[in-house]
């Protein structure tokens, strides 16, 4: 097995628990202020009506049901005994603290669950919510995942993100005040961005003092504004080689201590319009590992 040239999430989890920990994705049925009219009604240009969710909540599966289903699958496939619940779809702090507490409490009572990761937007957090999330950290591993996407306000406006980078800085600083682990989601290949802008995002994110990063390819999902842009020729997808090189450069621009939780996305085959190579996760993953070795670069080399 090749030596990892970056600090990956599995290694981090093993250092915390001494064994494999598997993440279980949960759909809570919550909404998004960028869709319900509070911020906007259109949503981000790349996001469909499911908000990256699996739709299980709408099908009647409770949080416990979803975790139990995932737990049994992970036990069979990986022999895992410990699990991290990932509140992924939409915005998982876009509700009352009372509701947040009920969701988190339910998830953390399932056998084998040792922590949680909460996906949200930087404009959907406040001190009361942060205090609630921080209350779980003495007993559980807790990660707060902010959808950042880019540090460039022009890009955020172009993709109809509904917040600026100042909101990200404020949200990060608030979480750091309570020593909560912070993961930033970044998308490579956003409309109007070049390599220099993406590397600037890497450097600025690293300087913010975040604990982890998830890198995503901007792929085209059916039924989105981005699909319309793709079809009319106003958006062109990255090639596989372009994406691989960008990921390698991005990793090298991050501080060594930042945990890289993901290096590419994993689209649903029935939802993907383009690029089709994005469906081959393992090929892309292996190409990134090979290219890091070929170029002899490691995380932190350019920071």
mmCIF file of C-alpha atoms in Angstrom:
data_model
loop_
_atom_site.group_PDB
_atom_site.id
_atom_site.type_symbol
_atom_site.label_atom_id
_atom_site.label_comp_id
_atom_site.label_asym_id
_atom_site.label_seq_id
_atom_site.Cartn_x
_atom_site.Cartn_y
_atom_site.Cartn_z
ATOM 1 C CA UNK A 1 0.000 0.000 0.000
ATOM 2 C CA UNK A 2 1.283 3.443 -0.944
ATOM 3 C CA UNK A 3 2.107 5.943 1.745
ATOM 4 C CA UNK A 4 -0.542 8.640 2.066
ATOM 5 C CA UNK A 5 0.824 12.063 1.209
ATOM 6 C CA UNK A 6 -1.867 13.850 3.182
ATOM 7 C CA UNK A 7 -3.584 13.561 6.553
ATOM 8 C CA UNK A 8 -6.671 11.503 5.748
ATOM 9 C CA UNK A 9 -9.809 11.087 7.837
ATOM 10 C CA UNK A 10 -9.514 7.334 8.384
ATOM 11 C CA UNK A 11 -6.065 7.773 9.914
ATOM 12 C CA UNK A 12 -7.420 10.506 12.162
ATOM 13 C CA UNK A 13 -10.345 8.364 13.337
ATOM 14 C CA UNK A 14 -8.051 5.428 14.065
ATOM 15 C CA UNK A 15 -5.847 7.720 16.130
ATOM 16 C CA UNK A 16 -8.926 8.762 18.135
ATOM 17 C CA UNK A 17 -10.489 5.343 18.686
ATOM 18 C CA UNK A 18 -7.815 2.769 17.896
ATOM 19 C CA UNK A 19 -10.009 1.042 15.314
ATOM 20 C CA UNK A 20 -12.041 1.598 12.184
ATOM 21 C CA UNK A 21 -14.930 4.076 12.481
ATOM 22 C CA UNK A 22 -17.540 4.239 9.721
ATOM 23 C CA UNK A 23 -19.682 7.227 8.871
ATOM 24 C CA UNK A 24 -23.444 6.744 8.504
ATOM 25 C CA UNK A 25 -25.327 9.374 6.513
ATOM 26 C CA UNK A 26 -28.675 10.544 7.869
ATOM 27 C CA UNK A 27 -31.453 12.542 6.207
ATOM 28 C CA UNK A 28 -33.428 14.663 8.702
ATOM 29 C CA UNK A 29 -35.939 16.263 6.348
ATOM 30 C CA UNK A 30 -34.870 19.791 7.259
ATOM 31 C CA UNK A 31 -35.000 22.627 4.734
ATOM 32 C CA UNK A 32 -32.675 25.336 3.492
ATOM 33 C CA UNK A 33 -33.033 29.140 3.731
ATOM 34 C CA UNK A 34 -31.688 29.371 0.209
ATOM 35 C CA UNK A 35 -34.760 27.494 -1.010
ATOM 36 C CA UNK A 36 -37.654 28.457 1.238
ATOM 37 C CA UNK A 37 -37.478 32.194 0.562
ATOM 38 C CA UNK A 38 -35.664 33.406 3.662
ATOM 39 C CA UNK A 39 -32.515 33.943 1.610
ATOM 40 C CA UNK A 40 -33.623 32.836 -1.846
ATOM 41 C CA UNK A 41 -36.058 30.463 -3.499
ATOM 42 C CA UNK A 42 -33.740 29.072 -6.141
ATOM 43 C CA UNK A 43 -31.036 27.383 -4.113
ATOM 44 C CA UNK A 44 -27.432 27.033 -5.225
ATOM 45 C CA UNK A 45 -27.109 26.489 -8.973
ATOM 46 C CA UNK A 46 -25.713 22.956 -8.505
ATOM 47 C CA UNK A 47 -28.161 21.690 -5.884
ATOM 48 C CA UNK A 48 -31.333 19.762 -6.733
ATOM 49 C CA UNK A 49 -34.523 19.509 -4.702
ATOM 50 C CA UNK A 50 -33.111 16.674 -2.551
ATOM 51 C CA UNK A 51 -30.321 18.865 -1.210
ATOM 52 C CA UNK A 52 -27.693 16.097 -1.426
ATOM 53 C CA UNK A 53 -29.921 13.865 0.672
ATOM 54 C CA UNK A 54 -30.960 10.266 0.157
ATOM 55 C CA UNK A 55 -34.680 10.946 0.582
ATOM 56 C CA UNK A 56 -35.103 8.419 3.386
ATOM 57 C CA UNK A 57 -36.845 10.878 5.710
ATOM 58 C CA UNK A 58 -39.610 11.443 3.173
ATOM 59 C CA UNK A 59 -39.973 7.662 2.858
ATOM 60 C CA UNK A 60 -40.760 7.420 6.568
ATOM 61 C CA UNK A 61 -37.393 6.317 7.942
ATOM 62 C CA UNK A 62 -36.651 7.874 11.341
ATOM 63 C CA UNK A 63 -33.142 8.900 12.362
ATOM 64 C CA UNK A 64 -32.834 5.683 14.381
ATOM 65 C CA UNK A 65 -34.098 3.596 11.454
ATOM 66 C CA UNK A 66 -31.524 5.131 9.120
ATOM 67 C CA UNK A 67 -28.653 4.626 11.540
ATOM 68 C CA UNK A 68 -29.622 1.030 12.264
ATOM 69 C CA UNK A 69 -29.853 0.322 8.542
ATOM 70 C CA UNK A 70 -26.431 1.870 7.959
ATOM 71 C CA UNK A 71 -24.909 0.236 11.026
ATOM 72 C CA UNK A 72 -25.881 -3.273 9.924
ATOM 73 C CA UNK A 73 -24.522 -2.644 6.427
ATOM 74 C CA UNK A 74 -21.212 -1.290 7.760
ATOM 75 C CA UNK A 75 -20.847 -4.186 10.178
ATOM 76 C CA UNK A 76 -21.316 -6.683 7.346
ATOM 77 C CA UNK A 77 -19.020 -4.911 4.895
ATOM 78 C CA UNK A 78 -16.259 -3.555 7.143
ATOM 79 C CA UNK A 79 -16.727 -5.403 10.464
ATOM 80 C CA UNK A 80 -17.000 -1.936 11.995
ATOM 81 C CA UNK A 81 -18.144 -1.539 15.588
ATOM 82 C CA UNK A 82 -17.985 2.234 15.960
ATOM 83 C CA UNK A 83 -19.878 4.807 13.937
ATOM 84 C CA UNK A 84 -20.053 8.521 13.253
ATOM 85 C CA UNK A 85 -23.492 9.856 12.320
ATOM 86 C CA UNK A 86 -23.389 12.399 9.496
ATOM 87 C CA UNK A 87 -26.307 14.809 9.294
ATOM 88 C CA UNK A 88 -25.814 15.576 5.621
ATOM 89 C CA UNK A 89 -28.831 16.725 3.650
ATOM 90 C CA UNK A 90 -29.830 20.370 3.468
ATOM 91 C CA UNK A 91 -29.039 22.493 6.549
ATOM 92 C CA UNK A 92 -28.949 20.646 9.848
ATOM 93 C CA UNK A 93 -28.974 23.677 12.133
ATOM 94 C CA UNK A 94 -31.840 25.348 10.278
ATOM 95 C CA UNK A 95 -34.348 24.674 13.033
ATOM 96 C CA UNK A 96 -34.838 25.363 16.724
ATOM 97 C CA UNK A 97 -32.311 24.337 19.350
ATOM 98 C CA UNK A 98 -34.995 22.116 20.853
ATOM 99 C CA UNK A 99 -35.386 20.228 17.590
ATOM 100 C CA UNK A 100 -31.633 20.056 17.074
ATOM 101 C CA UNK A 101 -31.207 18.539 20.523
ATOM 102 C CA UNK A 102 -33.889 15.928 19.881
ATOM 103 C CA UNK A 103 -32.199 14.888 16.611
ATOM 104 C CA UNK A 104 -28.739 14.664 18.083
ATOM 105 C CA UNK A 105 -29.897 12.898 21.244
ATOM 106 C CA UNK A 106 -31.740 10.294 19.198
ATOM 107 C CA UNK A 107 -28.711 9.616 17.007
ATOM 108 C CA UNK A 108 -26.240 9.350 19.866
ATOM 109 C CA UNK A 109 -28.258 6.738 21.742
ATOM 110 C CA UNK A 110 -27.878 4.124 18.981
ATOM 111 C CA UNK A 111 -25.452 1.333 19.821
ATOM 112 C CA UNK A 112 -21.906 1.941 18.584
ATOM 113 C CA UNK A 113 -22.339 5.639 17.775
ATOM 114 C CA UNK A 114 -19.310 7.548 19.068
ATOM 115 C CA UNK A 115 -19.968 10.956 17.554
ATOM 116 C CA UNK A 116 -21.585 13.054 14.869
ATOM 117 C CA UNK A 117 -20.850 15.407 12.006
ATOM 118 C CA UNK A 118 -23.342 18.200 11.363
ATOM 119 C CA UNK A 119 -23.600 19.674 7.887
ATOM 120 C CA UNK A 120 -24.843 23.252 7.729
ATOM 121 C CA UNK A 121 -24.434 26.722 6.242
ATOM 122 C CA UNK A 122 -22.340 29.440 7.890
ATOM 123 C CA UNK A 123 -25.357 31.763 7.920
ATOM 124 C CA UNK A 124 -27.456 29.246 9.882
ATOM 125 C CA UNK A 125 -25.499 29.225 13.110
ATOM 126 C CA UNK A 126 -25.528 31.401 16.206
ATOM 127 C CA UNK A 127 -24.102 31.309 19.714
ATOM 128 C CA UNK A 128 -27.057 29.426 21.198
ATOM 129 C CA UNK A 129 -26.751 26.686 18.597
ATOM 130 C CA UNK A 130 -22.989 26.527 18.955
ATOM 131 C CA UNK A 131 -23.347 26.181 22.735
ATOM 132 C CA UNK A 132 -25.743 23.270 22.219
ATOM 133 C CA UNK A 133 -23.361 21.529 19.810
ATOM 134 C CA UNK A 134 -20.430 22.151 22.138
ATOM 135 C CA UNK A 135 -22.324 20.486 25.002
ATOM 136 C CA UNK A 136 -21.811 17.113 23.296
ATOM 137 C CA UNK A 137 -18.042 17.394 22.900
ATOM 138 C CA UNK A 138 -17.041 16.106 26.361
ATOM 139 C CA UNK A 139 -18.523 12.674 25.592
ATOM 140 C CA UNK A 140 -18.592 12.445 21.793
ATOM 141 C CA UNK A 141 -16.496 13.290 18.759
ATOM 142 C CA UNK A 142 -18.262 16.251 17.131
ATOM 143 C CA UNK A 143 -17.586 17.897 13.790
ATOM 144 C CA UNK A 144 -19.362 20.953 12.426
ATOM 145 C CA UNK A 145 -19.227 21.027 8.621
ATOM 146 C CA UNK A 146 -19.686 24.365 6.885
ATOM 147 C CA UNK A 147 -20.530 24.667 3.213
ATOM 148 C CA UNK A 148 -17.922 27.241 2.191
ATOM 149 C CA UNK A 149 -17.354 26.340 -1.489
ATOM 150 C CA UNK A 150 -15.113 29.354 -2.249
ATOM 151 C CA UNK A 151 -13.608 32.382 -0.524
ATOM 152 C CA UNK A 152 -14.483 34.620 -3.474
ATOM 153 C CA UNK A 153 -17.643 36.687 -3.032
ATOM 154 C CA UNK A 154 -18.097 37.081 -6.787
ATOM 155 C CA UNK A 155 -18.183 33.293 -7.112
ATOM 156 C CA UNK A 156 -20.569 32.908 -4.185
ATOM 157 C CA UNK A 157 -22.903 35.386 -5.846
ATOM 158 C CA UNK A 158 -22.544 33.665 -9.219
ATOM 159 C CA UNK A 159 -23.584 30.299 -7.779
ATOM 160 C CA UNK A 160 -26.423 31.905 -5.779
ATOM 161 C CA UNK A 161 -24.923 30.752 -2.516
ATOM 162 C CA UNK A 162 -26.824 33.345 -0.489
ATOM 163 C CA UNK A 163 -24.002 34.370 1.853
ATOM 164 C CA UNK A 164 -20.581 35.971 1.580
ATOM 165 C CA UNK A 165 -17.181 34.878 2.833
ATOM 166 C CA UNK A 166 -17.444 37.180 5.846
ATOM 167 C CA UNK A 167 -20.253 34.903 7.057
ATOM 168 C CA UNK A 168 -17.853 31.973 6.845
ATOM 169 C CA UNK A 169 -15.201 33.778 8.868
ATOM 170 C CA UNK A 170 -17.731 34.695 11.556
ATOM 171 C CA UNK A 171 -19.091 31.126 11.736
ATOM 172 C CA UNK A 172 -15.618 29.610 11.950
ATOM 173 C CA UNK A 173 -14.538 31.999 14.687
ATOM 174 C CA UNK A 174 -17.687 31.273 16.672
ATOM 175 C CA UNK A 175 -17.109 27.510 16.530
ATOM 176 C CA UNK A 176 -13.420 27.930 17.398
ATOM 177 C CA UNK A 177 -14.447 29.902 20.478
ATOM 178 C CA UNK A 178 -16.070 26.694 21.759
ATOM 179 C CA UNK A 179 -13.313 24.362 20.495
ATOM 180 C CA UNK A 180 -15.590 22.558 18.067
ATOM 181 C CA UNK A 181 -13.942 20.696 15.172
ATOM 182 C CA UNK A 182 -14.632 22.538 11.918
ATOM 183 C CA UNK A 183 -14.654 21.058 8.420
ATOM 184 C CA UNK A 184 -14.929 23.290 5.350
ATOM 185 C CA UNK A 185 -16.546 21.998 2.151
ATOM 186 C CA UNK A 186 -14.835 23.342 -0.965
ATOM 187 C CA UNK A 187 -15.911 22.891 -4.590
ATOM 188 C CA UNK A 188 -13.333 22.868 -7.376
ATOM 189 C CA UNK A 189 -14.358 23.938 -10.866
ATOM 190 C CA UNK A 190 -16.918 26.596 -9.966
ATOM 191 C CA UNK A 191 -17.997 28.899 -12.827
ATOM 192 C CA UNK A 192 -15.579 31.763 -13.407
ATOM 193 C CA UNK A 193 -12.814 30.379 -11.205
ATOM 194 C CA UNK A 194 -9.296 29.616 -12.397
ATOM 195 C CA UNK A 195 -6.483 27.703 -10.730
ATOM 196 C CA UNK A 196 -5.097 30.810 -9.033
ATOM 197 C CA UNK A 197 -8.458 31.575 -7.410
ATOM 198 C CA UNK A 198 -8.861 27.995 -6.184
ATOM 199 C CA UNK A 199 -5.385 27.988 -4.656
ATOM 200 C CA UNK A 200 -6.188 31.296 -2.973
ATOM 201 C CA UNK A 201 -9.175 29.550 -1.407
ATOM 202 C CA UNK A 202 -6.840 26.807 -0.150
ATOM 203 C CA UNK A 203 -4.448 29.282 1.430
ATOM 204 C CA UNK A 204 -7.169 31.395 3.033
ATOM 205 C CA UNK A 205 -8.995 28.374 4.419
ATOM 206 C CA UNK A 206 -5.729 27.115 5.870
ATOM 207 C CA UNK A 207 -5.089 30.468 7.521
ATOM 208 C CA UNK A 208 -8.540 30.413 9.152
ATOM 209 C CA UNK A 209 -7.460 27.593 11.431
ATOM 210 C CA UNK A 210 -10.085 25.068 10.362
ATOM 211 C CA UNK A 211 -9.528 21.416 11.311
ATOM 212 C CA UNK A 212 -10.666 19.626 8.180
ATOM 213 C CA UNK A 213 -11.530 20.006 4.496
ATOM 214 C CA UNK A 214 -13.769 18.142 2.083
ATOM 215 C CA UNK A 215 -12.984 18.639 -1.575
ATOM 216 C CA UNK A 216 -15.723 18.196 -4.163
ATOM 217 C CA UNK A 217 -15.793 18.213 -7.936
ATOM 218 C CA UNK A 218 -18.468 20.489 -9.372
ATOM 219 C CA UNK A 219 -20.527 17.941 -11.258
ATOM 220 C CA UNK A 220 -23.768 18.671 -13.080
ATOM 221 C CA UNK A 221 -26.916 17.298 -11.454
ATOM 222 C CA UNK A 222 -30.075 16.861 -13.483
ATOM 223 C CA UNK A 223 -32.806 19.410 -12.888
ATOM 224 C CA UNK A 224 -30.500 22.201 -11.714
ATOM 225 C CA UNK A 225 -29.658 25.622 -13.106
ATOM 226 C CA UNK A 226 -26.128 24.319 -13.631
ATOM 227 C CA UNK A 227 -27.527 21.694 -16.007
ATOM 228 C CA UNK A 228 -29.107 24.477 -18.064
ATOM 229 C CA UNK A 229 -25.769 26.295 -18.128
ATOM 230 C CA UNK A 230 -24.027 23.097 -19.193
ATOM 231 C CA UNK A 231 -26.502 22.447 -21.987
ATOM 232 C CA UNK A 232 -26.314 25.992 -23.379
ATOM 233 C CA UNK A 233 -22.536 25.966 -23.282
ATOM 234 C CA UNK A 234 -22.040 28.612 -20.587
ATOM 235 C CA UNK A 235 -20.460 26.065 -18.223
ATOM 236 C CA UNK A 236 -17.800 23.510 -19.085
ATOM 237 C CA UNK A 237 -16.908 20.683 -16.696
ATOM 238 C CA UNK A 238 -13.372 19.982 -15.600
ATOM 239 C CA UNK A 239 -11.680 17.019 -17.229
ATOM 240 C CA UNK A 240 -10.517 14.208 -14.982
ATOM 241 C CA UNK A 241 -6.879 15.185 -15.423
ATOM 242 C CA UNK A 242 -7.634 18.835 -14.674
ATOM 243 C CA UNK A 243 -9.439 17.880 -11.481
ATOM 244 C CA UNK A 244 -6.672 15.523 -10.344
ATOM 245 C CA UNK A 245 -4.018 18.220 -10.799
ATOM 246 C CA UNK A 246 -6.130 20.797 -8.948
ATOM 247 C CA UNK A 247 -6.673 18.455 -5.998
ATOM 248 C CA UNK A 248 -2.944 17.742 -5.760
ATOM 249 C CA UNK A 249 -2.159 21.469 -5.791
ATOM 250 C CA UNK A 250 -4.920 22.223 -3.280
ATOM 251 C CA UNK A 251 -3.634 19.583 -0.862
ATOM 252 C CA UNK A 252 -0.124 20.999 -1.098
ATOM 253 C CA UNK A 253 -1.442 24.479 -0.227
ATOM 254 C CA UNK A 254 -3.068 23.284 3.018
ATOM 255 C CA UNK A 255 -1.316 23.134 6.408
ATOM 256 C CA UNK A 256 -0.105 19.653 7.384
ATOM 257 C CA UNK A 257 -2.410 19.471 10.415
ATOM 258 C CA UNK A 258 -5.641 19.922 8.416
ATOM 259 C CA UNK A 259 -7.517 16.611 8.080
ATOM 260 C CA UNK A 260 -8.590 15.973 4.505
ATOM 261 C CA UNK A 261 -11.866 14.152 4.857
ATOM 262 C CA UNK A 262 -12.697 13.774 1.163
ATOM 263 C CA UNK A 263 -10.876 14.385 -2.110
ATOM 264 C CA UNK A 264 -13.742 14.052 -4.574
ATOM 265 C CA UNK A 265 -17.512 13.802 -4.685
ATOM 266 C CA UNK A 266 -19.641 10.689 -5.086
ATOM 267 C CA UNK A 267 -22.687 11.547 -7.225
ATOM 268 C CA UNK A 268 -25.829 9.439 -7.552
ATOM 269 C CA UNK A 269 -25.705 7.756 -10.960
ATOM 270 C CA UNK A 270 -29.365 8.472 -11.696
ATOM 271 C CA UNK A 271 -28.933 12.183 -10.973
ATOM 272 C CA UNK A 272 -25.650 12.883 -12.771
ATOM 273 C CA UNK A 273 -25.712 14.724 -16.086
ATOM 274 C CA UNK A 274 -21.952 15.357 -16.439
ATOM 275 C CA UNK A 275 -19.082 14.601 -16.305
ATOM 276 C CA UNK A 276 -19.664 10.850 -16.424
ATOM 277 C CA UNK A 277 -16.127 10.126 -15.216
ATOM 278 C CA UNK A 278 -17.220 11.418 -11.805
ATOM 279 C CA UNK A 279 -19.011 8.103 -11.260
ATOM 280 C CA UNK A 280 -15.690 6.249 -11.071
ATOM 281 C CA UNK A 281 -14.721 7.321 -7.560
ATOM 282 C CA UNK A 282 -11.987 4.743 -7.118
ATOM 283 C CA UNK A 283 -10.291 5.606 -10.397
ATOM 284 C CA UNK A 284 -10.196 9.313 -9.508
ATOM 285 C CA UNK A 285 -9.027 8.533 -5.969
ATOM 286 C CA UNK A 286 -6.192 6.312 -7.217
ATOM 287 C CA UNK A 287 -5.167 8.836 -9.862
ATOM 288 C CA UNK A 288 -4.782 11.497 -7.172
ATOM 289 C CA UNK A 289 -2.610 9.192 -5.058
ATOM 290 C CA UNK A 290 -0.461 8.318 -8.072
ATOM 291 C CA UNK A 291 -0.116 11.930 -9.183
ATOM 292 C CA UNK A 292 0.948 13.119 -5.732
ATOM 293 C CA UNK A 293 3.694 10.495 -5.835
ATOM 294 C CA UNK A 294 4.723 11.268 -9.412
ATOM 295 C CA UNK A 295 5.001 14.962 -8.605
ATOM 296 C CA UNK A 296 6.619 14.184 -5.247
ATOM 297 C CA UNK A 297 4.421 16.604 -3.354
ATOM 298 C CA UNK A 298 2.776 16.361 0.052
ATOM 299 C CA UNK A 299 0.251 18.245 2.081
ATOM 300 C CA UNK A 300 1.773 21.483 3.326
ATOM 301 C CA UNK A 301 4.485 21.748 0.670
ATOM 302 C CA UNK A 302 3.147 25.046 -0.706
ATOM 303 C CA UNK A 303 1.615 26.481 2.470
#
